[in-house]
PDB file of C-alpha atoms in Angstrom:
ATOM      1  CA  UNK A   1      28.450  59.713  18.062  1.00  0.00           C
ATOM      2  CA  UNK A   2      30.747  56.881  16.856  1.00  0.00           C
ATOM      3  CA  UNK A   3      33.278  59.458  15.697  1.00  0.00           C
ATOM      4  CA  UNK A   4      33.371  61.009  19.195  1.00  0.00           C
ATOM      5  CA  UNK A   5      33.908  57.584  20.771  1.00  0.00           C
ATOM      6  CA  UNK A   6      36.764  56.811  18.356  1.00  0.00           C
ATOM      7  CA  UNK A   7      38.339  60.177  19.225  1.00  0.00           C
ATOM      8  CA  UNK A   8      38.207  59.306  22.943  1.00  0.00           C
ATOM      9  CA  UNK A   9      39.627  55.770  22.697  1.00  0.00           C
ATOM     10  CA  UNK A  10      43.289  56.929  22.577  1.00  0.00           C
ATOM     11  CA  UNK A  11      42.907  59.192  25.617  1.00  0.00           C
ATOM     12  CA  UNK A  12      40.801  56.947  27.849  1.00  0.00           C
ATOM     13  CA  UNK A  13      41.845  53.916  29.848  1.00  0.00           C
ATOM     14  CA  UNK A  14      41.425  50.484  28.310  1.00  0.00           C
ATOM     15  CA  UNK A  15      38.523  48.817  30.134  1.00  0.00           C
ATOM     16  CA  UNK A  16      38.430  45.146  31.078  1.00  0.00           C
ATOM     17  CA  UNK A  17      35.073  44.982  29.318  1.00  0.00           C
ATOM     18  CA  UNK A  18      33.653  47.741  27.132  1.00  0.00           C
ATOM     19  CA  UNK A  19      30.147  47.994  28.602  1.00  0.00           C
ATOM     20  CA  UNK A  20      27.290  50.426  28.125  1.00  0.00           C
ATOM     21  CA  UNK A  21      28.255  51.912  31.511  1.00  0.00           C
ATOM     22  CA  UNK A  22      31.794  52.560  30.240  1.00  0.00           C
ATOM     23  CA  UNK A  23      30.385  53.902  26.984  1.00  0.00           C
ATOM     24  CA  UNK A  24      28.113  56.351  28.800  1.00  0.00           C
ATOM     25  CA  UNK A  25      30.311  57.358  31.728  1.00  0.00           C
ATOM     26  CA  UNK A  26      33.817  57.473  30.254  1.00  0.00           C
ATOM     27  CA  UNK A  27      33.089  58.005  26.566  1.00  0.00           C
ATOM     28  CA  UNK A  28      30.083  60.279  27.086  1.00  0.00           C
ATOM     29  CA  UNK A  29      27.919  58.367  24.597  1.00  0.00           C
ATOM     30  CA  UNK A  30      24.368  57.886  25.856  1.00  0.00           C
ATOM     31  CA  UNK A  31      20.906  57.547  24.414  1.00  0.00           C
ATOM     32  CA  UNK A  32      19.620  55.765  21.360  1.00  0.00           C
ATOM     33  CA  UNK A  33      22.435  56.928  19.096  1.00  0.00           C
ATOM     34  CA  UNK A  34      24.936  55.118  21.335  1.00  0.00           C
ATOM     35  CA  UNK A  35      23.151  51.763  21.120  1.00  0.00           C
ATOM     36  CA  UNK A  36      24.896  50.482  17.929  1.00  0.00           C
ATOM     37  CA  UNK A  37      28.415  51.533  18.993  1.00  0.00           C
ATOM     38  CA  UNK A  38      29.394  48.368  20.895  1.00  0.00           C
ATOM     39  CA  UNK A  39      28.143  46.036  18.110  1.00  0.00           C
ATOM     40  CA  UNK A  40      30.081  48.146  15.575  1.00  0.00           C
ATOM     41  CA  UNK A  41      33.259  47.897  17.663  1.00  0.00           C
ATOM     42  CA  UNK A  42      32.746  44.116  17.861  1.00  0.00           C
ATOM     43  CA  UNK A  43      32.151  43.790  14.102  1.00  0.00           C
ATOM     44  CA  UNK A  44      35.310  45.745  13.341  1.00  0.00           C
ATOM     45  CA  UNK A  45      37.433  43.661  15.702  1.00  0.00           C
ATOM     46  CA  UNK A  46      38.211  46.400  18.230  1.00  0.00           C
ATOM     47  CA  UNK A  47      36.245  44.374  20.796  1.00  0.00           C
ATOM     48  CA  UNK A  48      35.853  40.613  20.976  1.00  0.00           C
ATOM     49  CA  UNK A  49      32.402  39.039  21.283  1.00  0.00           C
ATOM     50  CA  UNK A  50      32.438  39.332  25.091  1.00  0.00           C
ATOM     51  CA  UNK A  51      33.136  43.066  24.846  1.00  0.00           C
ATOM     52  CA  UNK A  52      36.773  42.881  25.918  1.00  0.00           C
ATOM     53  CA  UNK A  53      39.154  45.158  24.000  1.00  0.00           C
ATOM     54  CA  UNK A  54      41.428  43.304  21.575  1.00  0.00           C
ATOM     55  CA  UNK A  55      45.015  43.945  20.513  1.00  0.00           C
ATOM     56  CA  UNK A  56      43.553  45.963  17.642  1.00  0.00           C
ATOM     57  CA  UNK A  57      41.921  48.254  20.235  1.00  0.00           C
ATOM     58  CA  UNK A  58      45.281  48.669  21.989  1.00  0.00           C
ATOM     59  CA  UNK A  59      46.929  49.434  18.634  1.00  0.00           C
ATOM     60  CA  UNK A  60      44.213  52.022  17.888  1.00  0.00           C
ATOM     61  CA  UNK A  61      45.078  53.754  21.187  1.00  0.00           C
ATOM     62  CA  UNK A  62      48.609  54.527  19.955  1.00  0.00           C
ATOM     63  CA  UNK A  63      49.431  57.370  17.579  1.00  0.00           C
ATOM     64  CA  UNK A  64      51.774  55.226  15.494  1.00  0.00           C
ATOM     65  CA  UNK A  65      49.419  52.246  15.228  1.00  0.00           C
ATOM     66  CA  UNK A  66      46.145  54.104  14.844  1.00  0.00           C
ATOM     67  CA  UNK A  67      46.033  54.340  11.012  1.00  0.00           C
ATOM     68  CA  UNK A  68      46.856  50.652  10.499  1.00  0.00           C
ATOM     69  CA  UNK A  69      44.410  49.619  13.231  1.00  0.00           C
ATOM     70  CA  UNK A  70      41.658  51.730  11.659  1.00  0.00           C
ATOM     71  CA  UNK A  71      42.339  50.183   8.246  1.00  0.00           C
ATOM     72  CA  UNK A  72      42.226  46.669   9.682  1.00  0.00           C
ATOM     73  CA  UNK A  73      39.002  47.532  11.538  1.00  0.00           C
ATOM     74  CA  UNK A  74      37.484  48.785   8.276  1.00  0.00           C
ATOM     75  CA  UNK A  75      38.518  45.615   6.467  1.00  0.00           C
ATOM     76  CA  UNK A  76      36.993  43.496   9.256  1.00  0.00           C
ATOM     77  CA  UNK A  77      33.719  45.380   9.448  1.00  0.00           C
ATOM     78  CA  UNK A  78      33.239  46.222   5.777  1.00  0.00           C
ATOM     79  CA  UNK A  79      34.617  43.149   4.039  1.00  0.00           C
ATOM     80  CA  UNK A  80      32.212  43.356   1.098  1.00  0.00           C
ATOM     81  CA  UNK A  81      33.121  46.997   0.443  1.00  0.00           C
ATOM     82  CA  UNK A  82      36.811  46.018   0.281  1.00  0.00           C
ATOM     83  CA  UNK A  83      35.998  43.050  -1.978  1.00  0.00           C
ATOM     84  CA  UNK A  84      34.616  45.539  -4.463  1.00  0.00           C
ATOM     85  CA  UNK A  85      37.285  48.227  -3.958  1.00  0.00           C
ATOM     86  CA  UNK A  86      40.511  47.258  -2.222  1.00  0.00           C
ATOM     87  CA  UNK A  87      41.365  50.942  -1.727  1.00  0.00           C
ATOM     88  CA  UNK A  88      37.967  51.885  -0.277  1.00  0.00           C
ATOM     89  CA  UNK A  89      39.674  53.583   2.664  1.00  0.00           C
ATOM     90  CA  UNK A  90      40.968  56.188   0.189  1.00  0.00           C
ATOM     91  CA  UNK A  91      37.733  56.476  -1.833  1.00  0.00           C
ATOM     92  CA  UNK A  92      35.670  59.646  -1.912  1.00  0.00           C
ATOM     93  CA  UNK A  93      32.093  59.865  -0.685  1.00  0.00           C
ATOM     94  CA  UNK A  94      30.481  59.425  -4.115  1.00  0.00           C
ATOM     95  CA  UNK A  95      32.462  56.247  -4.829  1.00  0.00           C
ATOM     96  CA  UNK A  96      31.592  54.833  -1.408  1.00  0.00           C
ATOM     97  CA  UNK A  97      27.904  55.573  -1.879  1.00  0.00           C
ATOM     98  CA  UNK A  98      27.991  53.766  -5.238  1.00  0.00           C
ATOM     99  CA  UNK A  99      29.572  50.691  -3.634  1.00  0.00           C
ATOM    100  CA  UNK A 100      27.092  50.707  -0.729  1.00  0.00           C
ATOM    101  CA  UNK A 101      24.153  51.051  -3.128  1.00  0.00           C
ATOM    102  CA  UNK A 102      25.512  48.178  -5.251  1.00  0.00           C
ATOM    103  CA  UNK A 103      25.859  45.951  -2.167  1.00  0.00           C
ATOM    104  CA  UNK A 104      22.551  46.784  -0.477  1.00  0.00           C
ATOM    105  CA  UNK A 105      20.376  47.416  -3.512  1.00  0.00           C
ATOM    106  CA  UNK A 106      18.910  50.446  -1.744  1.00  0.00           C
ATOM    107  CA  UNK A 107      18.391  53.841  -3.403  1.00  0.00           C
ATOM    108  CA  UNK A 108      21.093  56.476  -2.830  1.00  0.00           C
ATOM    109  CA  UNK A 109      18.736  58.686  -0.827  1.00  0.00           C
ATOM    110  CA  UNK A 110      17.823  55.896   1.636  1.00  0.00           C
ATOM    111  CA  UNK A 111      18.734  56.739   5.240  1.00  0.00           C
ATOM    112  CA  UNK A 112      20.423  53.374   5.803  1.00  0.00           C
ATOM    113  CA  UNK A 113      22.899  54.137   3.009  1.00  0.00           C
ATOM    114  CA  UNK A 114      23.828  57.358   4.825  1.00  0.00           C
ATOM    115  CA  UNK A 115      24.226  55.492   8.163  1.00  0.00           C
ATOM    116  CA  UNK A 116      26.512  52.900   6.584  1.00  0.00           C
ATOM    117  CA  UNK A 117      28.513  55.668   4.914  1.00  0.00           C
ATOM    118  CA  UNK A 118      28.988  57.710   8.102  1.00  0.00           C
ATOM    119  CA  UNK A 119      30.034  54.592  10.030  1.00  0.00           C
ATOM    120  CA  UNK A 120      32.604  53.798   7.333  1.00  0.00           C
ATOM    121  CA  UNK A 121      33.821  57.407   7.262  1.00  0.00           C
ATOM    122  CA  UNK A 122      34.322  57.484  11.049  1.00  0.00           C
ATOM    123  CA  UNK A 123      37.067  54.858  10.621  1.00  0.00           C
ATOM    124  CA  UNK A 124      38.163  56.125   7.197  1.00  0.00           C
ATOM    125  CA  UNK A 125      39.334  59.423   8.688  1.00  0.00           C
ATOM    126  CA  UNK A 126      41.999  57.476  10.614  1.00  0.00           C
ATOM    127  CA  UNK A 127      42.722  54.837   7.952  1.00  0.00           C
ATOM    128  CA  UNK A 128      43.602  57.306   5.182  1.00  0.00           C
ATOM    129  CA  UNK A 129      47.099  57.703   6.652  1.00  0.00           C
ATOM    130  CA  UNK A 130      47.718  53.934   6.732  1.00  0.00           C
ATOM    131  CA  UNK A 131      50.551  52.580   4.611  1.00  0.00           C
ATOM    132  CA  UNK A 132      49.387  50.526   1.644  1.00  0.00           C
ATOM    133  CA  UNK A 133      51.154  47.415   2.929  1.00  0.00           C
ATOM    134  CA  UNK A 134      49.165  47.515   6.196  1.00  0.00           C
ATOM    135  CA  UNK A 135      46.452  45.475   4.512  1.00  0.00           C
ATOM    136  CA  UNK A 136      48.986  42.827   3.502  1.00  0.00           C
ATOM    137  CA  UNK A 137      50.223  42.424   7.053  1.00  0.00           C
ATOM    138  CA  UNK A 138      46.871  41.161   8.225  1.00  0.00           C
ATOM    139  CA  UNK A 139      46.845  38.418   5.617  1.00  0.00           C
ATOM    140  CA  UNK A 140      50.184  37.077   6.795  1.00  0.00           C
ATOM    141  CA  UNK A 141      48.633  36.193  10.163  1.00  0.00           C
ATOM    142  CA  UNK A 142      47.793  32.586  10.930  1.00  0.00           C
ATOM    143  CA  UNK A 143      44.170  33.047   9.866  1.00  0.00           C
ATOM    144  CA  UNK A 144      42.983  34.287  13.262  1.00  0.00           C
ATOM    145  CA  UNK A 145      42.172  37.734  14.608  1.00  0.00           C
ATOM    146  CA  UNK A 146      44.098  38.798  17.673  1.00  0.00           C
ATOM    147  CA  UNK A 147      41.040  37.953  19.772  1.00  0.00           C
ATOM    148  CA  UNK A 148      40.974  34.364  18.482  1.00  0.00           C
ATOM    149  CA  UNK A 149      37.843  34.750  16.358  1.00  0.00           C
ATOM    150  CA  UNK A 150      37.951  33.295  12.846  1.00  0.00           C
ATOM    151  CA  UNK A 151      38.754  35.689  10.027  1.00  0.00           C
ATOM    152  CA  UNK A 152      36.010  36.879   7.747  1.00  0.00           C
ATOM    153  CA  UNK A 153      35.961  34.758   4.590  1.00  0.00           C
ATOM    154  CA  UNK A 154      37.333  37.498   2.321  1.00  0.00           C
ATOM    155  CA  UNK A 155      40.633  37.732   4.171  1.00  0.00           C
ATOM    156  CA  UNK A 156      41.547  34.064   4.412  1.00  0.00           C
ATOM    157  CA  UNK A 157      41.610  33.183   0.727  1.00  0.00           C
ATOM    158  CA  UNK A 158      43.439  36.119  -0.788  1.00  0.00           C
ATOM    159  CA  UNK A 159      42.537  37.111  -4.320  1.00  0.00           C
ATOM    160  CA  UNK A 160      41.969  33.644  -5.767  1.00  0.00           C
ATOM    161  CA  UNK A 161      38.516  34.506  -7.136  1.00  0.00           C
ATOM    162  CA  UNK A 162      36.666  31.751  -5.254  1.00  0.00           C
ATOM    163  CA  UNK A 163      33.369  32.515  -3.590  1.00  0.00           C
ATOM    164  CA  UNK A 164      33.609  31.800   0.118  1.00  0.00           C
ATOM    165  CA  UNK A 165      30.605  31.655   2.409  1.00  0.00           C
ATOM    166  CA  UNK A 166      30.235  31.360   6.153  1.00  0.00           C
ATOM    167  CA  UNK A 167      27.068  30.553   8.074  1.00  0.00           C
ATOM    168  CA  UNK A 168      26.248  31.038  11.728  1.00  0.00           C
ATOM    169  CA  UNK A 169      23.505  28.740  12.961  1.00  0.00           C
ATOM    170  CA  UNK A 170      21.874  29.322  16.326  1.00  0.00           C
ATOM    171  CA  UNK A 171      20.015  26.372  17.791  1.00  0.00           C
ATOM    172  CA  UNK A 172      17.541  26.947  20.594  1.00  0.00           C
ATOM    173  CA  UNK A 173      17.469  23.747  22.593  1.00  0.00           C
ATOM    174  CA  UNK A 174      14.427  22.655  24.575  1.00  0.00           C
ATOM    175  CA  UNK A 175      14.671  22.432  28.332  1.00  0.00           C
ATOM    176  CA  UNK A 176      14.835  18.751  29.153  1.00  0.00           C
ATOM    177  CA  UNK A 177      16.775  16.342  31.287  1.00  0.00           C
ATOM    178  CA  UNK A 178      16.480  13.592  28.670  1.00  0.00           C
ATOM    179  CA  UNK A 179      19.872  13.324  26.949  1.00  0.00           C
ATOM    180  CA  UNK A 180      18.333  11.385  24.061  1.00  0.00           C
ATOM    181  CA  UNK A 181      16.488  14.522  22.934  1.00  0.00           C
ATOM    182  CA  UNK A 182      19.797  16.380  22.604  1.00  0.00           C
ATOM    183  CA  UNK A 183      21.468  13.406  20.917  1.00  0.00           C
ATOM    184  CA  UNK A 184      18.664  13.230  18.344  1.00  0.00           C
ATOM    185  CA  UNK A 185      18.917  16.962  17.624  1.00  0.00           C
ATOM    186  CA  UNK A 186      22.686  16.873  17.148  1.00  0.00           C
ATOM    187  CA  UNK A 187      22.572  13.678  15.041  1.00  0.00           C
ATOM    188  CA  UNK A 188      20.044  15.373  12.781  1.00  0.00           C
ATOM    189  CA  UNK A 189      22.193  18.514  12.526  1.00  0.00           C
ATOM    190  CA  UNK A 190      25.255  16.442  11.683  1.00  0.00           C
ATOM    191  CA  UNK A 191      23.410  14.380   9.074  1.00  0.00           C
ATOM    192  CA  UNK A 192      21.695  17.306   7.394  1.00  0.00           C
ATOM    193  CA  UNK A 193      24.065  20.251   7.749  1.00  0.00           C
ATOM    194  CA  UNK A 194      27.632  19.088   8.241  1.00  0.00           C
TER     195      UNK A 194
END
C-alpha cells in the first residue's frame, strides 16, 4: 500500500495537510493497511509533525529530485540501518534482512522484519538512482530539516564515532489553576533531567 501511495505522490496535488481523508480519497489508500502510512511519511521527513508536506515532499514530486528525496527520506526514517551500512539504499534483500535482524534482535522469519524490509524497499526503489553525493548534501545543511525539525542524531555528528542519543519526554500535566503545581513540576524536571 505504501508503494502505491509513493507512486501517486508525483501525479497528485500537494495537499495543505496530508490527512486520512486525502490518503483515502486522492491516494486510494483505505483500511487497516493504510493506517501506518502517515506516520511513516512523517518519520521519513516527507511530512512534518502536523501532517503538512515538506520541501522533501515537493522534491519527491519531481522526476529530477525524486531519487535524492527518496534517499534522504530513507536516511531520515532508517537512521540506524544507515549507521550500519552507509550504502543500504543499494543493498540487496539478504543484506537488508541481516541488518534489520541485527538491529531488532528478531528472528529472520518474524513478520515485523518483513514489514520493516518492505517499508524500506518502497523508498529504496526510488533511491537506487540517487547520486552518491546526495547523502553528503544533507549534511551540509544547517542541522535542520526543511520542516524545521531537529535532525536525527546520526546526521548531525558525521562519522566521528561518538554515540549520540536523543530523548523525547512527554509530561502529562494535571488540570489545575494553581500555578505553583506547574512551577514545582518544572523545577523538579529541571533539577533532575536537565
